[in-house]
Coordinates of C-alpha atoms and ligand atoms in Angstrom, one line a residue:
M175 CA 19.8 -8.8 -5.1
N176 CA 20.3 -12.5 -4.7
T177 CA 20.3 -13.5 -1.1
Q178 CA 18.2 -16.6 -1.3
I179 CA 18.8 -18.5 1.9
L180 CA 16.2 -21.2 1.6
T181 CA 16.3 -23.7 4.4
K182 CA 14.2 -26.2 2.3
P183 CA 12.9 -26.3 -1.3
S184 CA 10.2 -23.8 -1.8
K185 CA 6.8 -24.6 -3.4
T186 CA 6.4 -20.9 -4.3
D187 CA 7.8 -19.3 -7.4
R188 CA 7.1 -15.6 -7.0
F189 CA 8.0 -14.9 -10.6
S190 CA 5.4 -17.4 -12.0
V191 CA 2.6 -14.8 -11.8
P192 CA 1.2 -12.8 -13.4
D193 CA 1.1 -14.3 -16.9
E194 CA 1.5 -12.0 -19.9
K195 CA -2.1 -10.9 -19.6
G196 CA -1.9 -10.1 -16.0
H197 CA -3.5 -13.1 -14.5
F198 CA -2.6 -14.2 -11.0
G199 CA -4.3 -17.6 -11.3
P200 CA -8.0 -16.8 -11.5
Y201 CA -7.5 -13.2 -10.4
G202 CA -6.3 -10.0 -12.0
G203 CA -6.4 -9.5 -15.8
S204 CA -7.7 -6.5 -17.6
F205 CA -11.4 -5.8 -17.7
V206 CA -11.6 -2.3 -19.3
P207 CA -13.5 -0.7 -22.1
E208 CA -11.9 -0.9 -25.6
T209 CA -10.8 2.8 -25.3
L210 CA -8.5 2.0 -22.4
S211 CA -6.9 -1.1 -23.9
Y212 CA -4.6 1.1 -26.1
P213 CA -3.0 3.1 -23.3
L214 CA -2.7 0.0 -21.1
R215 CA -0.9 -1.8 -23.9
E216 CA 1.4 1.3 -24.4
L217 CA 2.1 1.3 -20.6
C218 CA 2.9 -2.5 -20.6
E219 CA 5.4 -2.0 -23.3
A220 CA 7.0 1.1 -21.8
Y221 CA 7.2 -0.5 -18.4
E222 CA 8.7 -3.8 -19.7
Y223 CA 11.3 -1.8 -21.6
A224 CA 12.2 0.4 -18.6
M225 CA 12.3 -2.5 -16.1
N226 CA 15.1 -4.1 -18.1
D227 CA 17.0 -0.9 -18.7
S228 CA 19.8 -0.3 -16.3
S229 CA 19.8 3.5 -16.7
F230 CA 16.1 3.6 -15.7
N231 CA 16.8 1.5 -12.6
M232 CA 19.8 3.5 -11.7
E233 CA 18.0 6.8 -12.0
L234 CA 15.1 5.5 -9.9
K235 CA 17.4 4.2 -7.3
K236 CA 19.1 7.6 -7.0
L237 CA 15.8 9.4 -6.7
L238 CA 14.6 7.0 -4.1
R239 CA 17.7 7.9 -2.1
T240 CA 18.0 11.6 -2.7
F241 CA 14.3 12.6 -3.0
A242 CA 12.4 9.9 -1.0
G243 CA 14.9 9.1 1.7
R244 CA 15.7 5.4 1.1
P245 CA 16.9 3.1 2.6
T246 CA 14.6 3.3 5.6
E247 CA 15.7 2.1 8.9
L248 CA 14.9 -1.2 10.6
Y249 CA 14.1 -0.3 14.2
Y250 CA 14.1 -2.5 17.2
A251 CA 11.1 -1.5 19.5
E252 CA 12.7 -2.4 22.8
R253 CA 10.1 -0.9 25.1
L254 CA 7.2 -2.5 23.2
T255 CA 9.0 -5.8 23.2
E256 CA 9.3 -5.6 27.0
K257 CA 5.7 -4.5 27.4
Y258 CA 4.3 -7.6 25.5
G259 CA 6.9 -10.0 27.0
G260 CA 7.3 -12.2 23.9
A261 CA 8.8 -12.1 20.5
K262 CA 11.2 -9.2 19.6
I263 CA 9.3 -6.5 17.7
F264 CA 11.0 -4.7 14.8
L265 CA 9.5 -2.0 12.7
K266 CA 10.4 -1.2 9.1
R267 CA 10.3 2.6 9.0
E268 CA 8.5 3.5 5.8
D269 CA 6.9 6.3 7.8
L270 CA 10.3 8.2 7.6
L271 CA 10.0 8.6 3.8
H272 CA 9.3 11.9 2.1
T273 CA 5.5 12.8 2.2
G274 CA 5.0 10.4 5.1
A275 CA 4.3 6.9 3.7
H276 CA 5.4 4.1 1.4
K277 CA 3.3 5.7 -1.4
I278 CA 6.3 7.8 -2.7
N279 CA 8.1 4.6 -3.9
N280 CA 5.4 4.0 -6.5
A281 CA 4.7 7.6 -7.4
L282 CA 8.4 8.2 -8.1
G283 CA 8.7 5.0 -10.2
Q284 CA 5.6 5.8 -12.3
A285 CA 6.5 9.5 -12.7
L286 CA 9.9 8.5 -14.1
L287 CA 8.2 6.1 -16.5
A288 CA 5.8 8.8 -17.6
K289 CA 8.7 11.1 -18.3
R290 CA 10.3 8.4 -20.5
M291 CA 7.0 7.9 -22.3
G292 CA 7.0 11.6 -23.2
K293 CA 3.8 12.4 -21.1
K294 CA 3.3 16.0 -20.0
R295 CA 0.3 15.5 -17.7
I296 CA -0.4 13.2 -14.7
I297 CA -3.7 12.2 -13.2
A298 CA -4.3 10.3 -10.0
E299 CA -7.0 9.4 -7.6
T300 CA -6.8 9.7 -3.8
G301 CA -8.9 8.7 -0.9
A302 CA -7.3 9.9 2.3
G303 CA -4.9 12.1 0.4
Q304 CA -1.6 10.2 0.9
H305 CA -1.3 9.0 -2.7
G306 CA -2.5 12.5 -3.9
I307 CA 0.3 14.2 -1.9
A308 CA 3.0 11.8 -3.1
T309 CA 1.8 12.3 -6.7
A310 CA 1.6 16.1 -6.4
S311 CA 5.1 16.1 -4.9
V312 CA 6.7 14.1 -7.7
C313 CA 4.8 16.1 -10.3
A314 CA 6.3 19.3 -8.9
K315 CA 9.7 17.8 -9.0
F316 CA 9.4 16.6 -12.6
G317 CA 7.4 19.7 -13.8
F318 CA 4.3 17.7 -14.8
E319 CA 0.8 19.2 -15.0
C320 CA -1.1 17.4 -12.2
V321 CA -4.8 16.7 -11.7
I322 CA -5.9 14.7 -8.6
Y323 CA -9.5 13.3 -8.4
M324 CA -10.9 13.1 -4.9
G325 CA -14.4 12.4 -3.6
A326 CA -16.1 15.5 -2.3
E327 CA -16.7 13.8 1.1
D328 CA -13.0 12.9 1.3
M329 CA -12.1 16.5 0.5
R330 CA -14.2 17.7 3.4
R331 CA -12.6 15.1 5.8
Q332 CA -9.1 15.7 4.5
A333 CA -9.1 19.5 4.0
L334 CA -5.5 19.9 5.1
N335 CA -4.3 17.3 2.6
V336 CA -6.2 19.1 -0.2
F337 CA -4.3 22.3 0.7
R338 CA -1.0 20.4 0.7
M339 CA -1.6 19.0 -2.8
R340 CA -2.5 22.5 -4.0
L341 CA 0.7 23.9 -2.5
S342 CA 2.6 21.5 -4.6
G343 CA 0.8 22.9 -7.7
A344 CA -1.8 20.1 -8.2
E345 CA -5.3 20.8 -9.3
V346 CA -7.7 18.9 -7.0
R347 CA -11.0 18.1 -8.6
G348 CA -13.9 17.1 -6.3
V349 CA -16.1 14.2 -7.4
E350 CA -19.8 14.6 -6.4
A351 CA -21.1 11.2 -7.7
G352 CA -22.3 8.3 -5.5
S353 CA -20.8 8.1 -2.0
K354 CA -18.3 10.9 -3.0
T355 CA -15.3 8.8 -2.0
L356 CA -12.5 6.8 -3.5
K357 CA -14.4 4.5 -5.8
E358 CA -16.0 7.4 -7.6
A359 CA -12.7 9.3 -7.8
I360 CA -11.2 6.3 -9.6
N361 CA -14.1 6.2 -12.1
E362 CA -13.5 9.9 -12.8
A363 CA -9.7 9.4 -13.2
M364 CA -10.4 6.6 -15.7
R365 CA -12.8 8.8 -17.7
D366 CA -10.2 11.6 -17.8
W367 CA -7.6 9.1 -19.1
V368 CA -9.8 7.9 -21.9
T369 CA -10.2 11.4 -23.2
N370 CA -6.5 12.5 -22.8
I371 CA -4.6 9.3 -23.7
R372 CA -1.8 11.0 -25.6
S373 CA -0.7 13.6 -23.1
T374 CA -1.6 11.8 -19.9
H375 CA -0.3 9.1 -17.6
Y376 CA -2.5 7.8 -14.8
I377 CA -0.5 7.0 -11.6
L378 CA -2.7 4.4 -9.9
G379 CA -2.0 4.3 -6.1
S380 CA -2.2 0.7 -5.1
A381 CA -1.5 -2.9 -6.3
L382 CA -4.9 -2.9 -8.0
G383 CA -6.7 -2.2 -11.3
A384 CA -6.1 -3.6 -14.7
H385 CA -2.8 -5.2 -15.9
P386 CA 0.0 -4.0 -15.7
Y387 CA -0.8 -1.9 -12.6
P388 CA -0.9 -4.7 -9.9
S389 CA 2.5 -6.1 -10.8
M390 CA 4.1 -2.8 -11.7
V391 CA 3.1 -1.1 -8.4
R392 CA 4.3 -4.2 -6.5
N393 CA 7.6 -4.0 -8.3
F394 CA 8.1 -0.3 -7.3
H395 CA 7.4 -1.3 -3.7
K396 CA 9.4 -4.6 -3.5
V397 CA 12.4 -2.5 -2.4
I398 CA 10.8 -2.5 1.1
G399 CA 11.2 -6.3 1.5
E400 CA 14.6 -6.4 -0.2
E401 CA 16.0 -3.9 2.2
T402 CA 14.3 -5.6 5.2
K403 CA 15.9 -8.9 4.2
R404 CA 19.3 -7.3 3.7
Q405 CA 19.1 -5.5 7.1
F406 CA 18.1 -8.6 9.0
L407 CA 20.8 -10.7 7.5
S408 CA 23.6 -8.1 8.0
E409 CA 22.4 -6.7 11.4
H410 CA 21.1 -9.9 13.0
G411 CA 22.5 -12.8 10.9
K412 CA 19.1 -14.3 10.3
L413 CA 15.6 -13.7 8.9
P414 CA 12.6 -12.7 11.0
D415 CA 10.0 -15.4 11.9
E416 CA 7.0 -13.3 10.9
L417 CA 6.2 -10.3 8.8
I418 CA 3.0 -8.3 9.3
A419 CA 1.5 -5.5 7.2
C420 CA -1.8 -3.7 6.9
V421 CA -3.7 -4.3 3.6
G422 CA -5.9 -1.7 1.8
G423 CA -5.4 -2.3 -1.9
G424 CA -2.3 -4.2 -0.8
S425 CA 0.7 -2.3 -2.1
N426 CA 2.8 -1.9 1.1
A427 CA 2.1 -5.5 2.1
I428 CA 3.0 -7.1 -1.2
G429 CA 6.1 -4.8 -1.4
F430 CA 7.1 -5.9 2.1
F431 CA 6.4 -9.6 1.5
F432 CA 7.6 -10.2 -2.1
D433 CA 11.2 -10.9 -1.4
F434 CA 10.2 -13.4 1.3
L435 CA 7.5 -15.4 -0.6
E436 CA 10.0 -18.2 -1.2
E437 CA 11.4 -18.2 2.3
E438 CA 8.6 -20.5 3.5
Q439 CA 9.8 -20.6 7.1
V440 CA 8.8 -16.9 7.4
R441 CA 5.1 -16.4 8.2
L442 CA 3.5 -13.6 6.3
V443 CA 0.3 -11.9 7.6
G444 CA -1.8 -9.2 5.9
V445 CA -4.2 -7.3 8.2
E446 CA -7.5 -5.9 6.8
A447 CA -9.8 -3.4 8.4
G448 CA -12.4 -5.0 10.6
G449 CA -14.2 -1.6 11.1
K450 CA -17.0 -1.5 13.6
S451 CA -18.2 -5.1 13.0
L452 CA -18.2 -7.7 10.3
G453 CA -21.8 -6.7 9.4
E454 CA -22.4 -5.5 5.8
G455 CA -21.3 -1.9 5.3
E456 CA -19.4 -1.8 8.6
H457 CA -15.9 -3.0 7.6
A458 CA -13.4 -3.5 4.7
A459 CA -12.3 -7.1 5.3
R460 CA -12.7 -8.4 1.8
F461 CA -11.7 -12.0 2.8
E462 CA -14.5 -11.9 5.5
G463 CA -17.7 -11.7 3.5
G464 CA -16.3 -10.7 0.1
K465 CA -16.9 -12.7 -3.1
L466 CA -15.2 -13.0 -6.5
G467 CA -16.1 -10.2 -8.8
I468 CA -14.8 -7.5 -11.0
L469 CA -14.2 -3.9 -10.0
Q470 CA -12.3 -1.1 -11.8
G471 CA -10.4 -3.3 -14.2
C472 CA -9.6 -6.3 -12.1
K473 CA -11.0 -9.6 -11.0
T474 CA -10.6 -10.2 -7.3
W475 CA -12.3 -10.5 -3.9
I476 CA -14.9 -7.8 -3.5
L477 CA -17.4 -6.8 -0.9
Q478 CA -20.7 -6.9 -2.6
N479 CA -24.3 -7.7 -1.8
S480 CA -26.3 -10.7 -3.2
D481 CA -27.3 -8.7 -6.3
G482 CA -23.6 -8.0 -7.1
Q483 CA -23.8 -4.3 -6.0
I484 CA -20.6 -3.1 -4.4
S485 CA -21.1 -2.8 -0.7
S486 CA -20.3 0.4 1.2
T487 CA -17.3 0.0 3.4
H488 CA -16.1 1.5 6.7
S489 CA -12.9 1.9 8.4
V490 CA -11.4 4.3 10.9
S491 CA -8.5 4.6 8.4
A492 CA -9.4 6.0 5.0
G493 CA -6.5 4.2 3.3
L494 CA -7.9 0.7 4.1
D495 CA -11.5 1.7 3.2
Y496 CA -12.0 0.1 -0.2
A497 CA -14.3 -2.7 -1.4
A498 CA -11.6 -4.7 -3.4
I499 CA -8.2 -6.2 -2.6
G500 CA -5.3 -6.5 -4.9
P501 CA -5.4 -9.7 -7.1
E502 CA -1.9 -11.0 -6.0
H503 CA -3.2 -11.1 -2.4
A504 CA -6.2 -13.2 -3.5
Y505 CA -3.8 -15.6 -5.3
Y506 CA -1.5 -16.1 -2.2
K507 CA -4.5 -16.5 0.1
D508 CA -5.7 -19.5 -2.0
K509 CA -2.1 -20.9 -1.9
N510 CA -2.1 -20.4 1.8
R511 CA 1.2 -18.6 1.5
I512 CA 0.0 -15.3 3.0
K513 CA -2.4 -15.4 6.0
Y514 CA -5.0 -12.7 6.5
A515 CA -6.5 -11.3 9.7
H516 CA -8.6 -8.4 10.5
V517 CA -8.5 -5.7 13.2
G518 CA -11.3 -3.4 14.2
D519 CA -11.4 0.4 14.6
E520 CA -11.0 0.4 18.4
E521 CA -8.1 -2.0 18.6
A522 CA -6.4 0.0 15.8
L523 CA -6.9 3.2 17.8
D524 CA -5.4 1.6 20.9
A525 CA -2.3 0.5 18.9
F526 CA -2.1 4.1 17.6
K527 CA -1.9 5.3 21.2
T528 CA 0.4 2.6 22.4
L529 CA 3.1 3.1 19.7
S530 CA 3.0 6.8 20.3
S531 CA 3.4 6.5 24.1
E532 CA 5.8 3.6 24.3
E533 CA 8.2 4.5 21.5
G534 CA 7.4 8.1 20.6
I535 CA 6.4 7.1 17.0
L536 CA 3.0 8.2 15.8
P537 CA 1.8 5.6 13.3
A538 CA -0.8 6.2 10.5
L539 CA -4.2 4.7 11.4
E540 CA -3.9 2.3 8.5
T541 CA -0.6 1.0 9.9
S542 CA -2.1 0.8 13.4
H543 CA -4.2 -2.2 12.2
G544 CA -0.9 -4.1 11.5
L545 CA 0.5 -3.0 14.8
A546 CA -2.5 -4.2 16.8
Y547 CA -2.2 -7.7 15.2
G548 CA 1.6 -7.6 15.8
F549 CA 1.3 -6.8 19.5
K550 CA -1.1 -9.7 20.0
R551 CA 1.3 -12.1 18.1
A552 CA 4.3 -10.9 20.0
S553 CA 2.7 -11.8 23.3
Q554 CA 1.9 -15.3 22.0
L555 CA 5.5 -16.0 20.8
S556 CA 8.6 -16.8 22.8
P557 CA 11.4 -14.3 23.2
E558 CA 13.8 -15.9 20.7
K559 CA 11.3 -15.2 17.9
I560 CA 11.4 -12.1 15.8
I561 CA 8.4 -10.3 14.2
C562 CA 8.7 -7.3 11.9
I563 CA 5.8 -4.9 11.2
N564 CA 5.8 -2.7 8.2
L565 CA 5.3 0.9 9.5
S566 CA 3.7 2.0 6.3
G567 CA 3.1 5.6 7.2
R568 CA 3.3 8.3 9.9
G569 CA 0.3 9.5 11.9
D570 CA 0.6 13.2 11.7
K571 CA -2.2 13.2 9.1
D572 CA -4.5 11.4 11.6
A573 CA -3.8 13.3 14.7
V574 CA -6.9 15.5 14.5
E575 CA -9.2 12.6 13.6
A576 CA -7.7 10.6 16.5
A577 CA -8.4 13.4 18.9
R578 CA -12.0 13.5 17.7
L579 CA -12.3 9.7 18.2
M580 CA -10.8 10.0 21.7
G581 CA -13.5 12.6 22.5
V582 CA -11.1 15.5 22.9
K583 CA -13.1 18.7 22.8
D584 CA -10.5 21.2 23.7
L585 CA -7.1 20.4 22.3
P586 CA -5.1 23.0 24.2
Q587 CA -6.6 22.0 27.5
M588 CA -6.6 18.2 27.1
K589 CA -4.8 15.8 29.3
L590 CA -4.1 12.1 28.5
Ligands
PLP278 C1 -2.5 4.2 1.4 C2 -2.0 3.6 2.7 C3 -2.2 2.3 3.1 C4 -3.0 1.3 2.3 O1 -2.6 1.1 1.0 P1 -1.9 -0.2 0.5 O2 -1.9 -0.1 -1.0 O3 -2.7 -1.4 1.0 O4 -0.5 -0.2 1.1 C5 -1.6 1.8 4.2 N1 -0.8 2.6 5.0 C6 -0.6 3.9 4.7 C7 0.2 4.8 5.6 C8 -1.2 4.5 3.5 O5 -1.0 5.8 3.3

């Protein structure tokens, strides 16, 4: 789509990165063992070919419509807007997608690519389970064998999601190493890939990892921002003043922002997990205390201690709880094109309750970080301003955890 409505010349050229080796300025790249450079090269070539092939793009577009439920609505949150008394608050409803979050955009794109590459088997990692569920679902649809790696601790916390993946025919393999969470699950998935290169494609779940994953995953999600722009122009005749999204690895945020990077009058804000505090081990705000380093194939901002050991992280939302941020975010932070903020567990939980009670929409706890920031911004801005928050996922998966955090002991008897 070509709806550039620049009001002044833009300093940003969003197509200038990454370079052919996957560098976003000093970030990104491909830091992997020799054994993985072959499948990554094969993937680069297949992806480049597919991206320029209209039949691939048409098939994906159709699947996004019929299987995933695109386009998603742009929703005006009238009661919220009234409550905060400032800027108009809009929500981009990615939570309405099949399997409950934006993740299906990327899972579908990569599955279609794997089919074209003649792969028979898919592997993926998952933390909270959302990416695992999206992957299991597309594998059932395409008839792929599917193995999902998940930390044993995450499996215990997300037992229902493990069951949902198994219902879709996936094999869920628990990982007992280290902290038994996402980082270890990614290591196991990479180990599996090395040994099964010919048959297997690895569907990585965020805008992270070695080239070409960060830009490929972003491209599968950029439909979010393209639709948002089209909807604002056709329904409201102008662009919003500010876009806000939560940032884990960074896929929903960069997909939402990408089509707006050159519209420099639109403020873009990514919201990281501030956790319990900004003390080491108590948060996942990589731009607050992180340093340049390399993790799982990619050079970027990473939470690590003075010896370079990866720090443990914490967030109320499992999907934001990761020590590294996608390299494209690091690049646009340096350029000062995207601003970053952080929101803590408690504020996120408050926003979770507020959206539920004011609009009847249960957001994911990840999304609630973006919401909390957005509510604060709305109250600071005047009523002719418009902000739009990307509602990356729905909160059904978090309802039991939210009840626990709210101290509910007896669900059937509770009163709010
Ligand atoms: C996975 C997830 C996120 C975080 O991942 P990103 O790659 O940063 O988008 C955010 N929101 C929801 C609902 C998720 O499932």
